[in-house]
Amino acid sequence: MIKFLIYAAIALVFLFLFVLVGSAMLWVVLKILRSLFPYKFQPGKARKSDEK
């Protein structure tokens, strides 16, 4: 039982690190894309009226 809890704790730590590294990679990729294509990520212009 103790061995299982140790393995589960190690797996949770590695899962946390994997998610942390994955989100950091996504953040870097979005930063690079925003610097390469600045006009694609501009906010849209406000609409004058909604469609009905």
Short mmCIF file of N, CA and C in Angstrom, two decimals:
data_model
loop_
_atom_site.label_atom_id
_atom_site.label_comp_id
_atom_site.label_asym_id
_atom_site.label_seq_id
_atom_site.Cartn_x
_atom_site.Cartn_y
_atom_site.Cartn_z
N MET A 1 0.83 -1.19 0.00
CA MET A 1 0.00 0.00 0.00
C MET A 1 0.87 1.26 0.00
N ILE A 2 1.91 1.25 0.81
CA ILE A 2 2.81 2.41 0.88
C ILE A 2 3.54 2.59 -0.45
N LYS A 3 3.93 1.45 -1.05
CA LYS A 3 4.63 1.52 -2.33
C LYS A 3 3.73 2.14 -3.39
N PHE A 4 2.44 1.78 -3.39
CA PHE A 4 1.49 2.36 -4.35
C PHE A 4 1.35 3.86 -4.14
N LEU A 5 1.29 4.30 -2.87
CA LEU A 5 1.14 5.73 -2.60
C LEU A 5 2.38 6.52 -3.04
N ILE A 6 3.54 5.92 -2.89
CA ILE A 6 4.77 6.58 -3.34
C ILE A 6 4.76 6.70 -4.86
N TYR A 7 4.38 5.62 -5.56
CA TYR A 7 4.31 5.67 -7.02
C TYR A 7 3.26 6.67 -7.50
N ALA A 8 2.13 6.73 -6.80
CA ALA A 8 1.08 7.68 -7.17
C ALA A 8 1.56 9.12 -6.98
N ALA A 9 2.29 9.37 -5.89
CA ALA A 9 2.82 10.72 -5.64
C ALA A 9 3.83 11.11 -6.71
N ILE A 10 4.70 10.18 -7.08
CA ILE A 10 5.69 10.45 -8.13
C ILE A 10 4.99 10.71 -9.46
N ALA A 11 3.96 9.93 -9.76
CA ALA A 11 3.23 10.14 -11.01
C ALA A 11 2.54 11.50 -11.02
N LEU A 12 1.96 11.92 -9.90
CA LEU A 12 1.30 13.23 -9.84
C LEU A 12 2.31 14.37 -10.00
N VAL A 13 3.49 14.21 -9.42
CA VAL A 13 4.52 15.25 -9.57
C VAL A 13 4.94 15.35 -11.02
N PHE A 14 5.17 14.22 -11.69
CA PHE A 14 5.58 14.25 -13.08
C PHE A 14 4.46 14.77 -13.97
N LEU A 15 3.21 14.46 -13.65
CA LEU A 15 2.09 15.00 -14.41
C LEU A 15 2.01 16.51 -14.26
N PHE A 16 2.21 17.00 -13.05
CA PHE A 16 2.22 18.45 -12.82
C PHE A 16 3.34 19.12 -13.61
N LEU A 17 4.53 18.54 -13.59
CA LEU A 17 5.65 19.11 -14.34
C LEU A 17 5.39 19.07 -15.84
N PHE A 18 4.77 18.00 -16.32
CA PHE A 18 4.44 17.88 -17.73
C PHE A 18 3.46 18.96 -18.17
N VAL A 19 2.43 19.20 -17.35
CA VAL A 19 1.46 20.25 -17.66
C VAL A 19 2.11 21.62 -17.60
N LEU A 20 3.00 21.84 -16.64
CA LEU A 20 3.69 23.11 -16.51
C LEU A 20 4.57 23.39 -17.73
N VAL A 21 5.34 22.39 -18.16
CA VAL A 21 6.21 22.56 -19.33
C VAL A 21 5.37 22.74 -20.59
N GLY A 22 4.27 22.00 -20.70
CA GLY A 22 3.40 22.14 -21.87
C GLY A 22 2.78 23.52 -21.98
N SER A 23 2.34 24.06 -20.86
CA SER A 23 1.75 25.40 -20.90
C SER A 23 2.82 26.46 -21.18
N ALA A 24 4.03 26.25 -20.68
CA ALA A 24 5.12 27.19 -20.98
C ALA A 24 5.46 27.16 -22.47
N MET A 25 5.46 25.98 -23.07
CA MET A 25 5.72 25.87 -24.51
C MET A 25 4.62 26.55 -25.31
N LEU A 26 3.37 26.37 -24.89
CA LEU A 26 2.25 27.03 -25.58
C LEU A 26 2.37 28.55 -25.47
N TRP A 27 2.76 29.05 -24.31
CA TRP A 27 2.92 30.49 -24.10
C TRP A 27 4.02 31.04 -25.02
N VAL A 28 5.14 30.31 -25.13
CA VAL A 28 6.24 30.75 -25.99
C VAL A 28 5.81 30.77 -27.45
N VAL A 29 5.09 29.73 -27.88
CA VAL A 29 4.63 29.66 -29.26
C VAL A 29 3.68 30.82 -29.57
N LEU A 30 2.77 31.12 -28.64
CA LEU A 30 1.85 32.24 -28.87
C LEU A 30 2.60 33.56 -28.89
N LYS A 31 3.62 33.74 -28.06
CA LYS A 31 4.41 34.96 -28.09
C LYS A 31 5.11 35.11 -29.44
N ILE A 32 5.67 34.01 -29.95
CA ILE A 32 6.36 34.06 -31.24
C ILE A 32 5.38 34.38 -32.36
N LEU A 33 4.20 33.74 -32.34
CA LEU A 33 3.20 34.01 -33.37
C LEU A 33 2.71 35.45 -33.31
N ARG A 34 2.53 35.97 -32.10
CA ARG A 34 2.09 37.37 -31.97
C ARG A 34 3.15 38.33 -32.48
N SER A 35 4.42 37.99 -32.33
CA SER A 35 5.47 38.89 -32.83
C SER A 35 5.63 38.76 -34.34
N LEU A 36 5.39 37.58 -34.89
CA LEU A 36 5.52 37.40 -36.34
C LEU A 36 4.33 37.96 -37.10
N PHE A 37 3.13 37.79 -36.57
CA PHE A 37 1.91 38.24 -37.24
C PHE A 37 1.12 39.16 -36.32
N PRO A 38 1.57 40.41 -36.14
CA PRO A 38 0.89 41.27 -35.17
C PRO A 38 -0.53 41.66 -35.60
N TYR A 39 -0.78 41.74 -36.90
CA TYR A 39 -2.10 42.19 -37.36
C TYR A 39 -3.16 41.11 -37.23
N LYS A 40 -2.76 39.87 -37.18
CA LYS A 40 -3.73 38.77 -37.04
C LYS A 40 -4.33 38.72 -35.63
N PHE A 41 -3.60 39.26 -34.65
CA PHE A 41 -4.04 39.16 -33.26
C PHE A 41 -4.60 40.47 -32.72
N GLN A 42 -4.86 41.43 -33.62
CA GLN A 42 -5.46 42.69 -33.18
C GLN A 42 -6.92 42.46 -32.82
N PRO A 43 -7.44 43.18 -31.84
CA PRO A 43 -8.87 43.05 -31.55
C PRO A 43 -9.70 43.61 -32.69
N GLY A 44 -10.85 43.01 -32.93
CA GLY A 44 -11.72 43.45 -34.01
C GLY A 44 -12.34 44.80 -33.73
N LYS A 45 -12.77 45.46 -34.79
CA LYS A 45 -13.42 46.76 -34.64
C LYS A 45 -14.82 46.57 -34.06
N ALA A 46 -15.29 47.55 -33.32
CA ALA A 46 -16.61 47.47 -32.71
C ALA A 46 -17.68 47.58 -33.79
N ARG A 47 -18.71 46.74 -33.67
CA ARG A 47 -19.80 46.79 -34.63
C ARG A 47 -20.73 47.96 -34.29
N LYS A 48 -21.33 48.54 -35.33
CA LYS A 48 -22.25 49.65 -35.07
C LYS A 48 -23.60 49.14 -34.60
N SER A 49 -24.03 48.01 -35.15
CA SER A 49 -25.31 47.43 -34.70
C SER A 49 -25.23 45.91 -34.88
N ASP A 50 -25.98 45.22 -34.06
CA ASP A 50 -26.04 43.77 -34.16
C ASP A 50 -26.96 43.35 -35.29
N GLU A 51 -26.66 42.19 -35.87
CA GLU A 51 -27.54 41.67 -36.91
C GLU A 51 -28.80 41.09 -36.26
N LYS A 52 -29.91 41.20 -37.00
CA LYS A 52 -31.16 40.67 -36.45
C LYS A 52 -31.71 39.57 -37.32
#
